[in-house]
Every structure is written in structure tokens, then in C-alpha cells.
Coordinates of C-alpha atoms and ligand atoms in Angstrom, one line a residue:
M80 CA -2.8 -26.3 28.2
Y81 CA -2.3 -26.9 24.5
L82 CA 1.2 -25.9 23.4
H83 CA 1.1 -23.9 20.2
G84 CA 3.8 -23.2 17.7
N85 CA 7.3 -23.0 19.3
S86 CA 6.2 -23.6 22.9
R87 CA 7.5 -26.6 24.9
R88 CA 8.4 -27.7 28.3
N89 CA 12.2 -27.5 28.7
E90 CA 14.8 -29.4 30.7
Q91 CA 14.4 -26.9 33.6
G92 CA 10.8 -27.9 33.9
H93 CA 9.8 -24.5 32.6
L94 CA 7.6 -23.4 29.7
E95 CA 9.7 -22.2 26.9
I96 CA 8.4 -20.1 24.0
G97 CA 10.5 -19.5 20.8
G98 CA 13.6 -20.9 22.6
C99 CA 13.2 -18.4 25.5
D100 CA 12.6 -19.7 29.1
T101 CA 9.5 -17.9 30.3
V102 CA 10.8 -17.9 33.9
E103 CA 13.7 -15.9 32.7
L104 CA 11.5 -13.6 30.6
A105 CA 9.4 -12.9 33.6
A106 CA 12.4 -12.2 35.7
Q107 CA 13.9 -9.9 33.1
Y108 CA 10.8 -8.0 31.9
G109 CA 8.4 -8.4 34.8
T110 CA 4.8 -9.5 34.7
P111 CA 2.2 -9.3 33.4
L112 CA 4.0 -9.9 30.1
Y113 CA 2.7 -10.6 26.7
V114 CA 5.1 -13.0 24.9
M115 CA 4.6 -13.2 21.1
D116 CA 6.1 -16.2 19.1
E117 CA 7.4 -14.5 15.9
Q118 CA 7.9 -17.7 14.0
L119 CA 4.3 -18.8 14.6
I120 CA 3.0 -15.4 13.4
R121 CA 5.1 -15.8 10.2
Q122 CA 4.1 -19.5 9.8
H123 CA 0.4 -18.6 9.8
M124 CA 1.0 -15.9 7.2
R125 CA 3.1 -18.2 5.0
E126 CA 0.6 -21.0 5.2
L127 CA -2.2 -18.7 4.1
V128 CA 0.0 -17.4 1.2
V129 CA 0.9 -20.9 0.1
A130 CA -2.7 -22.3 0.4
F131 CA -4.1 -19.4 -1.6
Q132 CA -1.6 -20.0 -4.4
E133 CA -2.7 -23.6 -4.4
T134 CA -6.3 -22.5 -5.1
G135 CA -5.3 -20.9 -8.3
L136 CA -7.5 -17.9 -7.5
K137 CA -6.3 -14.4 -8.0
H138 CA -6.1 -13.1 -4.5
R139 CA -4.8 -10.8 -1.8
I140 CA -4.3 -11.4 2.0
A141 CA -4.5 -8.5 4.4
Y142 CA -3.8 -8.7 8.1
A143 CA -6.6 -7.2 10.2
S144 CA -4.4 -5.0 12.4
K145 CA -7.1 -4.5 15.1
A146 CA -6.1 -7.9 16.4
F147 CA -2.7 -6.7 17.4
L148 CA -0.7 -3.8 16.0
S149 CA 2.6 -2.2 16.9
L150 CA 5.5 -0.8 14.8
A151 CA 7.3 -4.2 14.9
M152 CA 4.2 -6.1 13.9
A153 CA 3.7 -3.8 10.9
R154 CA 7.2 -4.6 9.9
I155 CA 6.5 -8.4 10.1
V156 CA 3.4 -8.0 8.0
E157 CA 5.4 -6.0 5.4
E158 CA 8.2 -8.5 5.3
E159 CA 5.8 -11.3 4.7
G160 CA 4.2 -9.4 1.8
L161 CA 0.7 -9.1 3.2
M162 CA -1.6 -6.0 3.0
L163 CA -2.8 -4.3 6.1
D164 CA -6.4 -3.5 7.2
V165 CA -6.8 -0.5 9.5
V166 CA -10.0 0.8 11.1
S167 CA -8.9 4.1 12.5
D168 CA -6.5 7.1 12.1
G169 CA -4.5 5.6 15.0
E170 CA -4.0 2.3 13.3
L171 CA -3.2 4.1 10.1
H172 CA -0.7 6.4 11.8
T173 CA 1.0 3.4 13.4
A174 CA 1.4 1.6 10.1
L175 CA 2.7 4.7 8.4
Q176 CA 5.2 5.4 11.2
A177 CA 6.5 1.8 10.7
G178 CA 7.0 2.7 7.0
F179 CA 4.3 0.4 5.8
P180 CA 3.6 1.1 2.1
S181 CA 0.4 3.1 2.1
E182 CA -0.8 1.6 -1.2
N183 CA -1.0 -1.7 0.6
I184 CA -3.3 -0.3 3.4
Y185 CA -7.1 -0.7 3.3
F186 CA -9.3 1.4 5.5
H187 CA -12.3 -0.1 7.2
G188 CA -14.8 1.2 9.7
N189 CA -18.5 2.2 9.9
N190 CA -17.9 5.8 11.0
K191 CA -14.8 7.2 9.4
S192 CA -14.5 10.8 10.3
P193 CA -13.9 13.5 7.6
F194 CA -10.4 13.9 9.2
E195 CA -9.7 10.2 8.8
L196 CA -10.8 10.2 5.2
E197 CA -8.6 13.2 4.4
F198 CA -5.7 11.8 6.3
A199 CA -6.0 8.5 4.4
L200 CA -6.4 10.3 1.0
E201 CA -3.4 12.5 1.8
K202 CA -1.4 9.3 2.4
E203 CA -2.8 7.7 -0.8
I204 CA -3.8 4.5 0.8
G205 CA -4.7 1.5 -1.4
C206 CA -8.4 1.2 -0.9
F207 CA -11.4 2.4 1.2
I208 CA -14.0 -0.1 2.3
V209 CA -17.0 2.2 2.2
D210 CA -19.5 1.2 4.8
N211 CA -22.5 3.5 4.3
F212 CA -24.2 6.3 2.3
T213 CA -22.8 9.0 4.6
E214 CA -19.2 7.9 3.9
L215 CA -19.9 7.4 0.2
E216 CA -21.1 10.9 -0.1
M217 CA -18.2 12.3 2.0
L218 CA -15.6 10.4 0.0
S219 CA -17.0 11.3 -3.4
S220 CA -17.0 14.9 -2.6
L221 CA -13.6 14.9 -0.9
T222 CA -12.1 13.2 -3.9
E223 CA -13.7 15.6 -6.2
Q224 CA -12.5 18.6 -4.2
R225 CA -9.0 17.2 -4.2
G226 CA -9.1 15.9 -7.8
Q227 CA -7.7 12.7 -6.5
S228 CA -8.9 9.2 -7.4
T229 CA -9.2 6.4 -5.0
K230 CA -10.1 2.7 -5.1
V231 CA -13.2 1.6 -3.2
L232 CA -15.0 -1.5 -2.1
L233 CA -18.5 -1.4 -0.8
R234 CA -19.1 -3.3 2.4
V235 CA -22.2 -5.4 2.1
S236 CA -24.2 -6.8 5.0
P237 CA -25.1 -10.1 3.4
G238 CA -27.8 -11.2 5.9
V239 CA -25.8 -14.1 7.1
E240 CA -24.7 -14.1 10.7
A241 CA -22.0 -16.4 11.8
H242 CA -21.6 -17.9 15.2
T243 CA -18.9 -20.1 16.5
H244 CA -20.7 -23.4 16.4
A245 CA -23.9 -22.6 14.5
Y246 CA -25.2 -20.1 12.0
I247 CA -28.4 -18.3 11.5
Q248 CA -29.7 -16.9 8.3
T249 CA -31.6 -13.6 8.8
G250 CA -33.7 -12.1 6.1
Q251 CA -32.5 -8.7 6.9
E252 CA -29.4 -8.4 9.0
D253 CA -29.7 -6.1 12.0
S254 CA -26.1 -4.8 11.8
K255 CA -24.4 -1.4 12.1
F256 CA -22.0 -2.5 9.3
G257 CA -22.4 -2.2 5.6
F258 CA -25.0 -1.7 2.9
D259 CA -28.0 -3.9 3.4
L260 CA -28.3 -6.5 0.6
V261 CA -31.9 -7.4 1.1
S262 CA -33.5 -3.9 0.9
G263 CA -31.7 -2.9 -2.3
Q264 CA -29.2 -0.5 -0.6
V265 CA -26.3 -2.1 -2.3
E266 CA -27.5 -1.6 -5.8
K267 CA -28.1 2.1 -5.1
A268 CA -24.6 2.4 -3.6
V269 CA -23.1 0.7 -6.6
L270 CA -24.7 3.2 -8.9
L271 CA -23.6 6.2 -6.8
A272 CA -20.0 4.8 -6.6
Q273 CA -20.0 4.3 -10.4
E274 CA -21.2 7.9 -11.0
A275 CA -18.6 9.4 -8.7
P276 CA -15.9 10.7 -11.1
Y277 CA -13.0 10.0 -8.7
L278 CA -14.1 6.7 -7.1
D279 CA -12.7 3.6 -8.7
F280 CA -15.3 1.0 -7.7
L281 CA -13.6 -2.4 -7.5
G282 CA -16.2 -4.6 -5.9
F283 CA -17.6 -5.8 -2.5
H284 CA -16.5 -6.7 1.0
I285 CA -18.3 -8.9 3.5
H286 CA -17.3 -9.9 7.0
I287 CA -19.6 -12.3 8.7
G288 CA -18.1 -12.6 12.2
S289 CA -15.1 -13.8 14.1
Q290 CA -13.8 -17.0 15.7
I291 CA -15.9 -19.0 13.1
F292 CA -15.5 -22.8 12.9
E293 CA -18.7 -23.4 11.0
M294 CA -17.9 -23.0 7.3
K295 CA -21.6 -23.2 6.3
A296 CA -22.0 -19.5 7.1
F297 CA -19.2 -18.6 4.6
D298 CA -20.8 -20.9 2.0
L299 CA -24.2 -19.0 2.3
A300 CA -22.6 -15.6 2.3
I301 CA -20.5 -16.4 -0.8
Q302 CA -23.5 -17.8 -2.5
K303 CA -25.5 -14.7 -1.9
M304 CA -22.7 -12.5 -3.1
A305 CA -22.1 -14.6 -6.2
D306 CA -25.9 -14.3 -7.1
F307 CA -25.8 -10.6 -6.4
I308 CA -22.7 -10.0 -8.5
R309 CA -24.2 -11.9 -11.4
Y310 CA -27.3 -9.9 -11.2
I311 CA -25.6 -6.5 -10.8
S312 CA -23.0 -7.0 -13.4
E313 CA -25.5 -8.2 -16.0
K314 CA -28.1 -5.5 -15.2
H315 CA -25.7 -2.6 -15.3
Q316 CA -23.0 -4.0 -17.5
I317 CA -20.3 -3.5 -14.9
S318 CA -17.4 -5.8 -14.0
I319 CA -16.9 -6.6 -10.4
R320 CA -13.2 -7.0 -10.0
V321 CA -12.9 -7.8 -6.3
L322 CA -14.7 -9.8 -3.6
N323 CA -13.3 -9.4 -0.1
V324 CA -14.6 -12.2 2.1
G325 CA -13.2 -10.7 5.4
G326 CA -11.6 -12.5 8.2
G327 CA -13.1 -14.5 11.1
F328 CA -11.2 -17.8 10.9
G329 CA -11.4 -19.5 14.3
I330 CA -8.4 -20.6 16.4
R331 CA -7.7 -23.2 19.1
Y332 CA -8.3 -21.5 22.5
E333 CA -9.0 -24.8 24.3
S334 CA -7.4 -28.1 23.6
D335 CA -10.8 -29.5 22.5
D336 CA -11.3 -26.8 19.8
Q337 CA -10.9 -28.3 16.4
P338 CA -10.3 -25.4 14.0
L339 CA -9.5 -26.1 10.3
T340 CA -5.9 -25.5 9.3
N341 CA -5.1 -22.4 7.3
R342 CA -5.0 -24.6 4.2
E343 CA -8.3 -26.2 4.9
Y344 CA -9.9 -22.8 5.5
L345 CA -8.7 -21.4 2.2
L346 CA -9.3 -24.5 0.2
T347 CA -12.9 -24.7 1.5
L348 CA -13.5 -21.0 0.8
A349 CA -12.1 -21.6 -2.7
K350 CA -14.4 -24.5 -3.2
F351 CA -17.5 -22.4 -2.3
I352 CA -16.3 -19.7 -4.6
K353 CA -15.7 -22.0 -7.6
Q354 CA -19.1 -23.6 -6.9
H355 CA -21.1 -20.4 -6.7
F356 CA -19.5 -18.3 -9.4
T357 CA -20.7 -19.6 -12.6
H358 CA -19.4 -16.5 -14.3
E359 CA -16.0 -14.8 -14.0
I360 CA -14.5 -15.1 -10.6
P361 CA -13.3 -11.8 -9.2
E362 CA -10.0 -11.4 -7.3
I363 CA -10.6 -12.8 -3.8
W364 CA -9.3 -10.9 -0.8
V365 CA -9.3 -12.2 2.8
E366 CA -8.3 -10.3 6.0
P367 CA -7.7 -12.5 9.0
G368 CA -6.6 -11.1 12.3
R369 CA -7.0 -13.5 15.1
R370 CA -5.8 -16.4 12.9
I371 CA -2.4 -14.8 12.4
V372 CA -1.6 -13.6 15.9
G373 CA -4.0 -15.3 18.3
E374 CA -2.2 -18.5 19.0
A375 CA 1.2 -16.8 19.0
G376 CA 0.5 -14.9 22.2
T377 CA 1.0 -16.0 25.8
T378 CA 0.5 -13.9 28.8
L379 CA 2.7 -14.5 31.9
Y380 CA 1.3 -13.5 35.3
T381 CA 2.7 -13.8 38.8
V382 CA 0.5 -15.5 41.3
G383 CA -0.3 -13.4 44.3
A384 CA -3.1 -13.8 46.8
I385 CA -4.7 -17.2 47.2
K386 CA -8.1 -17.5 48.9
E387 CA -9.8 -20.8 49.6
I388 CA -13.4 -20.9 50.6
P389 CA -13.8 -24.4 52.0
G390 CA -16.0 -26.6 50.0
I391 CA -16.7 -23.8 47.6
R392 CA -13.8 -22.5 45.6
K393 CA -10.1 -21.6 45.6
Y394 CA -9.4 -18.2 44.1
V395 CA -5.9 -17.6 42.7
S396 CA -5.3 -14.0 42.0
V397 CA -2.7 -12.8 39.4
D398 CA -1.1 -9.4 38.8
G399 CA -3.2 -8.6 35.7
G400 CA -6.7 -9.5 34.5
M401 CA -9.4 -7.6 32.6
A402 CA -7.2 -4.6 32.0
D403 CA -4.8 -6.7 29.9
N404 CA -7.3 -9.3 28.7
P405 CA -10.9 -8.0 28.7
R406 CA -12.2 -11.0 26.6
P407 CA -13.4 -13.3 29.5
A408 CA -15.3 -10.3 31.0
L409 CA -16.7 -9.1 27.7
Y410 CA -17.4 -12.4 25.9
Q411 CA -17.2 -15.1 28.5
A412 CA -14.1 -16.2 26.5
K413 CA -12.4 -19.3 27.7
Y414 CA -8.7 -19.7 28.1
E415 CA -6.3 -22.4 29.1
A416 CA -3.3 -21.9 31.4
M417 CA -0.4 -23.7 33.1
L418 CA 2.2 -23.1 35.7
A419 CA 5.1 -21.9 33.6
N420 CA 7.7 -22.5 36.4
R421 CA 6.5 -26.1 37.1
A422 CA 5.6 -27.2 33.7
F423 CA 5.8 -31.0 34.2
E424 CA 3.9 -31.2 37.5
E425 CA 0.6 -33.0 37.2
P426 CA -2.6 -31.0 37.9
S427 CA -4.0 -32.0 41.2
E428 CA -6.4 -29.2 42.1
I429 CA -9.1 -27.1 40.6
V430 CA -8.7 -23.3 41.0
S431 CA -10.2 -20.2 39.5
I432 CA -7.9 -17.4 38.3
A433 CA -8.9 -14.0 39.4
G434 CA -7.7 -10.7 38.0
K435 CA -6.6 -7.8 40.2
A436 CA -9.2 -5.3 39.1
C437 CA -11.8 -4.1 41.6
E438 CA -14.6 -6.1 40.0
S439 CA -16.1 -9.4 40.8
G440 CA -16.3 -9.9 37.1
D441 CA -12.6 -9.8 36.7
M442 CA -12.1 -13.5 36.4
L443 CA -9.7 -14.8 33.8
I444 CA -10.4 -18.6 34.1
W445 CA -13.0 -20.5 36.1
D446 CA -12.3 -24.1 37.2
L447 CA -8.8 -24.6 35.9
Q448 CA -6.8 -27.7 36.8
L449 CA -3.4 -26.9 38.1
P450 CA -0.6 -28.4 40.2
P451 CA -0.8 -27.2 43.8
V452 CA -0.4 -23.5 43.2
K453 CA 1.6 -21.1 45.4
T454 CA 2.1 -17.4 45.7
N455 CA 4.9 -16.3 43.3
D456 CA 4.3 -19.1 40.8
L457 CA 4.3 -18.0 37.2
L458 CA 1.0 -18.6 35.4
A459 CA 1.0 -18.7 31.6
V460 CA -2.3 -18.1 29.8
S461 CA -2.2 -19.2 26.1
C462 CA -3.7 -17.8 23.0
T463 CA -3.7 -14.2 24.0
G464 CA -2.1 -12.8 20.9
A465 CA -5.3 -11.4 19.4
Y466 CA -7.5 -8.7 20.9
N467 CA -5.7 -8.6 24.2
Y468 CA -3.0 -5.9 24.0
S469 CA -5.1 -4.2 21.4
M470 CA -8.1 -4.1 23.7
A471 CA -6.1 -3.5 26.9
S472 CA -7.0 -0.5 29.2
N473 CA -5.6 1.3 32.1
Y474 CA -8.6 0.5 34.3
N475 CA -7.7 1.0 37.9
R476 CA -4.7 2.9 36.6
L477 CA -2.9 -0.3 35.9
R478 CA 0.0 0.1 33.5
R479 CA -0.3 -1.8 30.3
P480 CA 2.2 -4.6 30.1
A481 CA 5.2 -4.9 27.8
V482 CA 5.1 -7.1 24.7
V483 CA 8.1 -9.2 24.0
L484 CA 8.8 -10.8 20.6
V485 CA 10.6 -14.1 20.9
Q486 CA 12.3 -16.3 18.2
N487 CA 15.2 -18.7 18.3
G488 CA 16.1 -17.9 21.8
Q489 CA 16.1 -14.2 21.3
A490 CA 13.7 -11.9 23.1
D491 CA 13.1 -8.3 22.1
V492 CA 10.7 -5.8 23.7
I493 CA 8.4 -4.5 21.0
V494 CA 6.2 -2.5 23.3
E495 CA 7.5 -1.2 26.6
R496 CA 5.6 -1.6 29.8
E497 CA 3.8 1.7 30.6
S498 CA 5.5 3.8 33.2
F499 CA 3.8 5.7 36.1
D500 CA 4.6 8.8 34.1
D501 CA 2.8 7.4 31.1
L502 CA -0.3 7.1 33.3
I503 CA -0.4 10.8 34.2
Q504 CA 1.1 12.2 31.0
Q505 CA -2.2 13.4 29.6
D506 CA -3.5 14.7 32.9
R507 CA -3.8 18.5 33.4
I508 CA -4.5 20.4 36.5
P509 CA -6.5 23.6 35.9
N510 CA -5.2 26.7 37.6
R511 CA -8.0 26.8 40.1
L512 CA -6.9 23.4 41.4
M513 CA -3.3 24.4 41.7
K514 CA -1.6 24.3 45.1
K515 CA -0.2 27.7 46.1
E516 CA 3.4 26.6 45.6
E517 CA 2.5 25.3 42.1
V518 CA 1.1 28.6 40.7
S519 CA 3.8 30.1 38.5
L520 CA 4.6 33.7 39.2
Ligands
LLP294 N1 -12.3 -7.7 8.8 C1 -13.2 -7.0 9.4 C2 -14.0 -6.0 8.6 C3 -13.4 -7.1 10.7 O1 -14.4 -6.4 11.3 C4 -12.7 -8.0 11.5 C5 -12.8 -8.2 12.9 C6 -11.6 -8.7 10.8 C7 -11.5 -8.6 9.4 C8 -10.7 -9.7 11.5 O2 -11.5 -10.7 12.1 P1 -10.7 -12.0 12.7 O3 -10.0 -12.7 11.6 O4 -9.7 -11.5 13.7 O5 -11.8 -12.8 13.4 N2 -12.7 -8.2 19.9 C9 -13.4 -9.4 19.5 C10 -13.2 -9.6 18.0 C11 -13.8 -8.5 17.2 C12 -13.5 -8.7 15.7 C13 -13.9 -7.4 15.0 N3 -13.7 -7.5 13.6 C14 -12.7 -10.6 20.2 O6 -11.9 -10.3 21.1 O7 -13.1 -11.7 20.0

């Protein structure tokens, strides 16, 4: 398993993260347990900040909170001076409850409800990334009714689809997100936004995918946007002040993955921007999520049942699975893992790690090399910081694990493990299903 950030094998032969022995963490907080390396999160943010400064471009960096959000995470983002991208009233509420400055919050999403728009207007958030005509209409009439101005970007579907190792260019992108560039929707949206008296139209947003290694897709998308911005600003005499190029920077899930460094990503993006904008370069915004938290997360599991089918496969079951990490089941995502309690032992067998949900599809890792694994061993799965806790569910009425933030030997719970009471807190029993002794007199 590739050891990210502040992870190492310590003198006890255990995996240590942020100066905390994972065997002790598991004993203290139980498993499954998400462990987040605070310094690595901050390091990613700082590297992005420094690299962007190096490009000389006017810029902003937002953290895409869908990757992982909690009150403490919002505090870290604020301390590091980043903006925050939210996509729902729930993310917005969390950020506001953490005291995150509302003017530094940007609201994304392809189907913001009238309630969400009003909530965000009420809180005077920094910017709406308007996705479609329905939202544009709703937001312009709401702002008129309220007599309140707000900044907007228009999300553009640039017709470039990014994949992890390849890219395809589609004439007309088949996507639920954004105004379509090819069919002229964007120009129409620009004119509507310009006409709306309370919308302060700043520019455009694109997001071409996630876990991207292949920079060619960014190159193409930026080229298309530069051409379009030149066209639209000359034709309508408007100045486009912002181009948000989204997130999507890939990370190292497996030892063989070779992602660019934060600096390389941003310098490469800057190179494309400087190449393609022959006219004035707008302020460039980015909004990475996975890049900031992905590698910083490790999930600890306790090994339970072991089943060997001779000549076929050895299944090693752990006390979590698709409920705390749905990515293997959803996207065939690959992960690496090691025995955290026997960190120096050489791998000698190939096993497959099964989750505990009642589904054959709940397999975390196929064909993993491990030392001879035994019940009660501690398994650490790396790179689970992004889209794990945030996509976790209570399937099978499993309780969502705790999240512990570690740094310099200190561990703090930032999300408590759910309790049995949490599981039934929202349940209600209608009167007709009450037992006699429960019916109040
Ligand atoms: N901006 C927008 C508009 C986005 O839709 C996303 C991610 C991001 C930024 C952040 O992208 P990142 O830097 O994290 O790649 N659940 C999937 C990933 C979905 C990404 C959705 N949008 C997964 O687990 O791989």
C-alpha cells in the first residue's frame, strides 16, 4: 500500500498516521473508523495556493465540499483561506453552522429548489453557478422580488468529456449539467443574465469530470471556452470577468497511479490558459475536492470471518464495506490496503476483501496481497478521504463510522459514530400500529 502524507510504519510494527498509532485508534474509537490526516489536507491546500500564485494569474480556489464535509472540515477550509463550493441546502447549512463566511460560498447544482435559492439569497452567499434556464428564470425573479443583487456564473457544458486515461470529444455533450455550448444555449443564457436587473453576471464555469489524469481534456475545454469568450465579448461588448475550470484533478489510489503534483496541475492549466486566451485573461477559479481530501483518508476495519474456497478464492470479511465506501460497488473503484497491526510483514497470500452488507457486490478489494491474515487483524484501506463518508449510507441499518482527525500525535473525533438511537431517530409509528400498552391515554 502506498503510504501517503504522514503515514508510516512505526517501531511497534503498526501503521501510524499523523503520529497516531492506528491500532490504538481502533481500540479507542472502534472500527470501522475513518482517519483523516489533517496536515496532508492542509498541505494540498497550501500547495495549490502557492502554485497558483506562481502562475501570476488572478485566481480563486474553492474546496468542493461534496468530497467530504463536516463542521471541522469547514473550519480547516476557512483557516486555509479557500472558498467553499456547496451543492445542496444541507452542505450550505453545514458550512454556515461552522461559521464559514457566506460570501465565500458558491452554490452549484443542476436542480436547486426554490427553497435552496431563497435560503442561499437570505444568507447572501458569494455566487450562484446557474446551471439551466429554469434556474436562471427562478433566480432572476427571486432577486427582483427581493430587490437583492447576486453574482452568477453560468455553467457551460463544453462538449468535452474527460475520462481517467483517455478523452473523447463529443460534438454535443449528452449531460444533465450546464448550458450546451454547441447549440447556442450559452449565448441565450448570457443575454438573459445580462438583462436581469439583479444578476451580476461574472462569467462561466466548466467541470469536465473527476479523477482526471489526462490533461488534454482540460486543454480542449479551455480552448473552447477561450474561443467562445472571445466571440461573446466582442459580439455583445461584454467583459467576462471569471472562468471557473472546476475540479477533477486525479489522485494516487494505487501505487502505480502517476498523478501530476498540485503544482504541475496548476502550471499546466495556466499554460493552456495563457496559450488560448489571446485577449484579456479572466480571473481563473478552480474547485478541487478529491485532490484535497482523498489521499488524507484511511479507513480502519477489523477482520472478521474468513472463508477459503480451495483452489478458488479466500474471502476476508471486514466490519464495514459498501455502506461506508460505496465506490468499489458503484464505480469498480480500486483501493490498496495493508494489515495495520502487522505493518512490516511481507505479503504471502492473495485474498479478496468482502464487506458485511448482504450483497455479493459488496466487495471492497479483489485479489489483494497480504501477510497471512487472521480474524481480529486490523485492515487499513488507503485513500478513502473523498466520497466515502460523504456517500456513506445506513444500508442494512449499519451505523455510519466515526471520523477522527489526526495530527502530530493528537486524535480528535470530528464526526461521532452513529448510535442505535440515531438509526431510529426519524422513525415514527402510526397510531394504528401502536401496541396496546403504547397508546397514550
Ligand atoms: N466542481 C463540480 C461542479 C463538481 O461536480 C465536482 C465533482 C467537483 C468540482 C469536484 O471534483 P473533484 O475535484 O473531487 O474530482 N462520487 C464520485 C465523484 C463525483 C464527482 C462529482 N463532482 C466518486 O466517488 O468518484
